[in-house]
Amino acid sequence: MSKPVFITRRERFNAAHKLYNEKWTEAKNLEIFGKCANPNWHGHNYDLYVTVQGEVDPETGYCMDLRFLSDLIEEKVIEKTDHKNLNLDVDFMRGKMASTENLAIAIWEQLEAGIAAKGCRLHCIRLEETENNFVEYYGAS
Amino acid sequence: MSKPVFITRRERFNAAHKLYNEKWTEAKNLEIFGKCANPNWHGHNYDLYVTVQGEVDPETGYCMDLRFLSDLIEEKVIEKTDHKNLNLDVDFMRGKMASTENLAIAIWEQLEAGIAAKGCRLHCIRLEETENNFVEYYGAS
Amino acid sequence: MSKPVFITRRERFNAAHKLYNEKWTEAKNLEIFGKCANPNWHGHNYDLYVTVQGEVDPETGYCMDLRFLSDLIEEKVIEKTDHKNLNLDVDFMRGKMASTENLAIAIWEQLEAGIAAKGCRLHCIRLEETENNFVEYYGAS
Amino acid sequence: MSKPVFITRRERFNAAHKLYNEKWTEAKNLEIFGKCANPNWHGHNYDLYVTVQGEVDPETGYCMDLRFLSDLIEEKVIEKTDHKNLNLDVDFMRGKMASTENLAIAIWEQLEAGIAAKGCRLHCIRLEETENNFVEYYGAS
Amino acid sequence: MSKPVFITRRERFNAAHKLYNEKWTEAKNLEIFGKCANPNWHGHNYDLYVTVQGEVDPETGYCMDLRFLSDLIEEKVIEKTDHKNLNLDVDFMRGKMASTENLAIAIWEQLEAGIAAKGCRLHCIRLEETENNFVEYYGAS
Amino acid sequence: MSKPVFITRRERFNAAHKLYNEKWTEAKNLEIFGKCANPNWHGHNYDLYVTVQGEVDPETGYCMDLRFLSDLIEEKVIEKTDHKNLNLDVDFMRGKMASTENLAIAIWEQLEAGIAAKGCRLHCIRLEETENNFVEYYGAS
């Protein structure tokens, strides 16, 4: 009998971004994105919750060592996004709209292999942009 | 390959209510509902989380424009419940016990069609009555 | 040398109320109080923080036993306000507008003597009506 | 047509624990568990969220009376863990590593039958150890 | 006898900024400000708490109408900072380092007169940059 | 004209403790401290807020570099308390009851000189033991 558990680690980063489609006029950008299209940027405190599924190791009581998970998120996501500009500075966001949706999907792709290498499975990326708005992504289907 | 994302918008309303079944005696109401049956009402700050599932539009990076979702919730739920009495003032609660469970289901029914009209799918209503008590509803099955 | 410390206990209550001045017309009440004047009431989850100043007893390490403070708040405030109507049910609010300001002052008057009887001093009543609005009262001057 | 709802009750407990495998050397315990292996213990404020699935009773508007659920959690979990040592004092943790994962599974086993006896189904145990780390368990599969 | 009360209104804004002294070399900016000096900006969700002192009007139960206070903050602060770049877009920050300290002082100066015009007194500006860092300012002395 | 600002840094630690006066019988300890006297310890997640008063440096916009303040708290408090037993492991608590009051005063004494050495003044230690209980200390008077 299997007893799958889900463990979650929260990490945080602070970044600038704007929502702006270069193929559109400035007027259309303002119409679609409103104040999010401000050419001089704005920014957020992002709360990132990474949830991993696995079985409990009876020797440690752990599903996955949270120090490993924290270090992996630090290396693959936080170092690249914290105190950065999501449109200009982040290699894994190049060529994409810097929306919370796209950022959550891209973070999934940054983390999936490193978690699988430890015998666990990435279950969910939850990315909170403000206390009122957040995105969850459970992988492609 | 499909990449479904879930976006959530939080809105808030403050309302009065009581739990009271008119078919029962006052004694039975007190026995079943305790202090929630106070005939002079009590009230809560409700936190409402509306989660929508959809695909990301590559032109906008959006699953659904959160301003649209916020406006829809405002029109269909908040204007009707904020600073109101859930038992007396709310058309979509008429004839129902004003419990958090029934309120979550009724809010789902208020929002489902408007979200579907935009090509997305309502995924979850989460309604928090206090920091210790909340209800989630994922639709009829 | 004196080392005064301030200890705070949080308690919560859920209540209905309205802001309505009986001496005014309904139109004036609506103009001044807006949706808070809804005759059918609305309500809130109130967070109450009671702060007490005192010296630390070297035998116990306590300024005041928080179980005593919690019991005092329960008896003098929570039993009278929780799941109640602030305008109709609460003896210590009789004849007053049921605003957060007046409620904070009245709670101070409910608690001051019981705290002084233990050799401490009531320092502050902080009453949060919503996550965006709160009142603090430090006593008459 | 069925309308399943999920209700959640939060309860809290404060406990001491350590992560220490008696079969290992102290050096290996320190290597695997780091500061969590401190022989003199450390501790946490645990936030426990118990989610139950059921249908709404039209007479009460309730899925399950939250006073019943709160009392059940109090009796089966909180009385046994609050202000206790998870390694030494808790009968249902005997012989297990005192990790959040194992604690969440053990709490599930403490609560499952009592909830089933009321015609509902235990859906999820969510156990938060810090604001950055938490575990969810949905039962064996 | 006077019974002064303190009421607080929270408002929020999301902005980009950097900490960069134009008189210094880039190396010195990096040394002093670290990652906060990133030339491509970063950003935050700012939580602003404005506390006002006044007496309670017996006719209304209000110290100050919170709708007035909210509108004043909106006009004088939020419209100028929300979804803006604090270094480039905000008239009242021109020529100042865009630190939380300077921003709190500047917000005080934006609001003081409008509050005094209503017969109350601005007591405190509290500006939270992250969950770990915040500034309070009580005026010049 | 002076414009004093107050900046606050939050840090966290998780520790075990008990409230137990060795000069008393076990019965008296239980009577006075209740479940806090459990001989096998319990524990908490402590939230520590350190508030410093100073003037803003016009070159940096800073009152005090928060990296310095964070490092100071880490060295003087967190390294000594995190994942420790407050009664057994912490040199600056030796011979004192391990209450939140005493811990707040002792943390003040750990930090005061290091902050003064930078030309600022320690203003307040706020130590939260649970979401319902916290202590503030503003120094001896």
mmCIF file of C-alpha atoms in Angstrom, chain E:
data_model
loop_
_atom_site.group_PDB
_atom_site.id
_atom_site.type_symbol
_atom_site.label_atom_id
_atom_site.label_comp_id
_atom_site.label_asym_id
_atom_site.label_seq_id
_atom_site.Cartn_x
_atom_site.Cartn_y
_atom_site.Cartn_z
ATOM 1 C CA MET E 1 -11.688 64.791 29.546
ATOM 2 C CA SER E 2 -10.283 63.939 26.158
ATOM 3 C CA LYS E 3 -10.477 60.441 24.631
ATOM 4 C CA PRO E 4 -8.124 60.477 21.659
ATOM 5 C CA VAL E 5 -8.423 57.505 19.306
ATOM 6 C CA PHE E 6 -6.115 56.407 16.512
ATOM 7 C CA ILE E 7 -7.612 55.028 13.314
ATOM 8 C CA THR E 8 -5.610 53.325 10.610
ATOM 9 C CA ARG E 9 -6.340 52.714 6.957
ATOM 10 C CA ARG E 10 -4.282 50.298 4.870
ATOM 11 C CA GLU E 11 -3.780 50.861 1.124
ATOM 12 C CA ARG E 12 -1.459 49.012 -1.248
ATOM 13 C CA PHE E 13 0.656 49.796 -4.317
ATOM 14 C CA ASN E 14 3.008 47.828 -6.550
ATOM 15 C CA ALA E 15 6.059 49.658 -7.860
ATOM 16 C CA ALA E 16 9.516 49.288 -9.405
ATOM 17 C CA HIS E 17 12.610 50.972 -8.032
ATOM 18 C CA LYS E 18 16.359 50.711 -7.579
ATOM 19 C CA LEU E 19 18.773 52.022 -4.997
ATOM 20 C CA TYR E 20 21.467 53.820 -6.966
ATOM 21 C CA ASN E 21 23.435 56.970 -6.158
ATOM 22 C CA GLU E 22 24.315 58.700 -9.425
ATOM 23 C CA LYS E 23 27.309 60.398 -7.812
ATOM 24 C CA TRP E 24 29.002 57.053 -7.175
ATOM 25 C CA THR E 25 30.664 54.518 -9.474
ATOM 26 C CA GLU E 26 28.732 51.383 -10.351
ATOM 27 C CA ALA E 27 31.193 49.421 -8.211
ATOM 28 C CA LYS E 28 30.466 51.537 -5.146
ATOM 29 C CA ASN E 29 26.716 51.285 -5.773
ATOM 30 C CA LEU E 30 27.019 47.502 -5.881
ATOM 31 C CA GLU E 31 29.108 47.480 -2.724
ATOM 32 C CA ILE E 32 26.652 49.636 -0.760
ATOM 33 C CA PHE E 33 23.328 48.509 -2.190
ATOM 34 C CA GLY E 34 24.086 44.970 -3.394
ATOM 35 C CA LYS E 35 21.363 43.462 -5.572
ATOM 36 C CA CYS E 36 19.122 46.480 -4.857
ATOM 37 C CA ALA E 37 21.341 48.430 -7.286
ATOM 38 C CA ASN E 38 20.403 46.274 -10.315
ATOM 39 C CA PRO E 39 20.292 48.861 -13.175
ATOM 40 C CA ASN E 40 17.297 47.075 -14.751
ATOM 41 C CA TRP E 41 15.198 47.674 -11.600
ATOM 42 C CA HIS E 42 13.335 45.354 -9.272
ATOM 43 C CA GLY E 43 10.040 45.908 -7.445
ATOM 44 C CA HIS E 44 7.774 45.335 -4.488
ATOM 45 C CA ASN E 45 4.213 45.132 -3.242
ATOM 46 C CA TYR E 46 4.107 47.987 -0.729
ATOM 47 C CA ASP E 47 1.638 47.938 2.177
ATOM 48 C CA LEU E 48 0.942 51.445 3.453
ATOM 49 C CA TYR E 49 -0.719 52.033 6.853
ATOM 50 C CA VAL E 50 -1.821 55.618 7.575
ATOM 51 C CA THR E 51 -2.716 56.332 11.224
ATOM 52 C CA VAL E 52 -4.715 59.425 12.198
ATOM 53 C CA GLN E 53 -5.428 60.754 15.683
ATOM 54 C CA GLY E 54 -8.662 62.505 16.614
ATOM 55 C CA GLU E 55 -11.630 62.689 18.923
ATOM 56 C CA VAL E 56 -14.823 60.722 18.321
ATOM 57 C CA ASP E 57 -17.781 62.708 16.980
ATOM 58 C CA PRO E 58 -20.774 61.621 19.099
ATOM 59 C CA GLU E 59 -23.185 62.067 16.154
ATOM 60 C CA THR E 60 -21.327 59.624 13.882
ATOM 61 C CA GLY E 61 -19.142 57.574 16.230
ATOM 62 C CA TYR E 62 -16.330 58.386 13.797
ATOM 63 C CA CYS E 63 -12.944 59.894 14.422
ATOM 64 C CA MET E 64 -12.600 60.455 10.652
ATOM 65 C CA ASP E 65 -14.681 59.008 7.831
ATOM 66 C CA LEU E 66 -12.458 56.238 6.462
ATOM 67 C CA ARG E 67 -13.867 56.790 2.974
ATOM 68 C CA PHE E 68 -12.445 60.317 3.090
ATOM 69 C CA LEU E 69 -9.090 59.016 4.321
ATOM 70 C CA SER E 70 -9.027 56.283 1.680
ATOM 71 C CA ASP E 71 -9.869 58.787 -1.084
ATOM 72 C CA LEU E 72 -7.168 61.178 0.124
ATOM 73 C CA ILE E 73 -4.513 58.428 0.132
ATOM 74 C CA GLU E 74 -5.695 57.308 -3.299
ATOM 75 C CA GLU E 75 -5.386 60.807 -4.767
ATOM 76 C CA LYS E 76 -2.147 61.898 -3.083
ATOM 77 C CA VAL E 77 -0.201 58.606 -3.034
ATOM 78 C CA ILE E 78 -1.662 55.560 -4.791
ATOM 79 C CA GLU E 79 -2.458 57.180 -8.169
ATOM 80 C CA LYS E 80 1.125 58.446 -8.268
ATOM 81 C CA THR E 81 2.909 55.271 -7.169
ATOM 82 C CA ASP E 82 0.823 52.230 -8.124
ATOM 83 C CA HIS E 83 2.248 50.384 -11.146
ATOM 84 C CA LYS E 84 4.884 53.132 -11.389
ATOM 85 C CA ASN E 85 8.656 53.437 -11.193
ATOM 86 C CA LEU E 86 9.540 55.216 -7.937
ATOM 87 C CA ASN E 87 12.761 56.654 -9.398
ATOM 88 C CA LEU E 88 11.311 57.862 -12.698
ATOM 89 C CA ASP E 89 7.563 58.444 -12.414
ATOM 90 C CA VAL E 90 6.820 59.936 -8.979
ATOM 91 C CA ASP E 91 6.919 63.736 -8.690
ATOM 92 C CA PHE E 92 7.236 63.779 -4.898
ATOM 93 C CA MET E 93 10.292 61.478 -4.953
ATOM 94 C CA ARG E 94 12.262 63.527 -7.492
ATOM 95 C CA GLY E 95 15.898 64.015 -6.423
ATOM 96 C CA LYS E 96 15.691 61.563 -3.525
ATOM 97 C CA MET E 97 17.044 58.042 -3.074
ATOM 98 C CA ALA E 98 14.056 55.703 -3.565
ATOM 99 C CA SER E 99 14.474 54.004 -0.182
ATOM 100 C CA THR E 100 11.572 52.933 2.024
ATOM 101 C CA GLU E 101 12.688 55.501 4.596
ATOM 102 C CA ASN E 102 12.532 58.403 2.134
ATOM 103 C CA LEU E 103 9.285 57.138 0.656
ATOM 104 C CA ALA E 104 7.628 57.022 4.095
ATOM 105 C CA ILE E 105 8.717 60.603 4.879
ATOM 106 C CA ALA E 106 7.515 61.822 1.470
ATOM 107 C CA ILE E 107 4.137 60.127 1.909
ATOM 108 C CA TRP E 108 3.777 61.879 5.290
ATOM 109 C CA GLU E 109 4.341 65.218 3.547
ATOM 110 C CA GLN E 110 1.761 64.332 0.885
ATOM 111 C CA LEU E 111 -0.942 63.594 3.453
ATOM 112 C CA GLU E 112 -0.363 65.855 6.452
ATOM 113 C CA ALA E 113 -2.250 68.956 5.277
ATOM 114 C CA GLY E 114 -5.301 67.113 3.959
ATOM 115 C CA ILE E 115 -5.767 65.360 7.283
ATOM 116 C CA ALA E 116 -5.239 68.546 9.310
ATOM 117 C CA ALA E 117 -7.891 70.259 7.153
ATOM 118 C CA LYS E 118 -10.436 67.832 8.646
ATOM 119 C CA GLY E 119 -9.459 68.680 12.222
ATOM 120 C CA CYS E 120 -7.455 65.499 12.813
ATOM 121 C CA ARG E 121 -3.707 64.915 13.083
ATOM 122 C CA LEU E 122 -1.540 62.565 11.033
ATOM 123 C CA HIS E 123 0.135 60.291 13.595
ATOM 124 C CA CYS E 124 2.123 57.633 11.724
ATOM 125 C CA ILE E 125 3.100 56.391 8.280
ATOM 126 C CA ARG E 126 4.013 52.717 8.287
ATOM 127 C CA LEU E 127 5.369 51.384 5.009
ATOM 128 C CA GLU E 128 6.050 47.681 4.575
ATOM 129 C CA GLU E 129 8.385 46.726 1.701
ATOM 130 C CA THR E 130 8.457 43.000 2.435
ATOM 131 C CA GLU E 131 7.149 40.795 5.232
ATOM 132 C CA ASN E 132 10.585 41.205 6.867
ATOM 133 C CA ASN E 133 11.287 44.933 6.393
ATOM 134 C CA PHE E 134 9.249 47.999 7.261
ATOM 135 C CA VAL E 135 9.608 51.669 8.200
ATOM 136 C CA GLU E 136 7.571 53.888 10.544
ATOM 137 C CA TYR E 137 7.648 57.689 10.554
ATOM 138 C CA TYR E 138 5.922 59.927 13.133
ATOM 139 C CA GLY E 139 6.826 63.333 11.661
ATOM 140 C CA ALA E 140 9.686 65.789 12.161
ATOM 141 C CA SER E 141 10.627 66.796 15.699
#
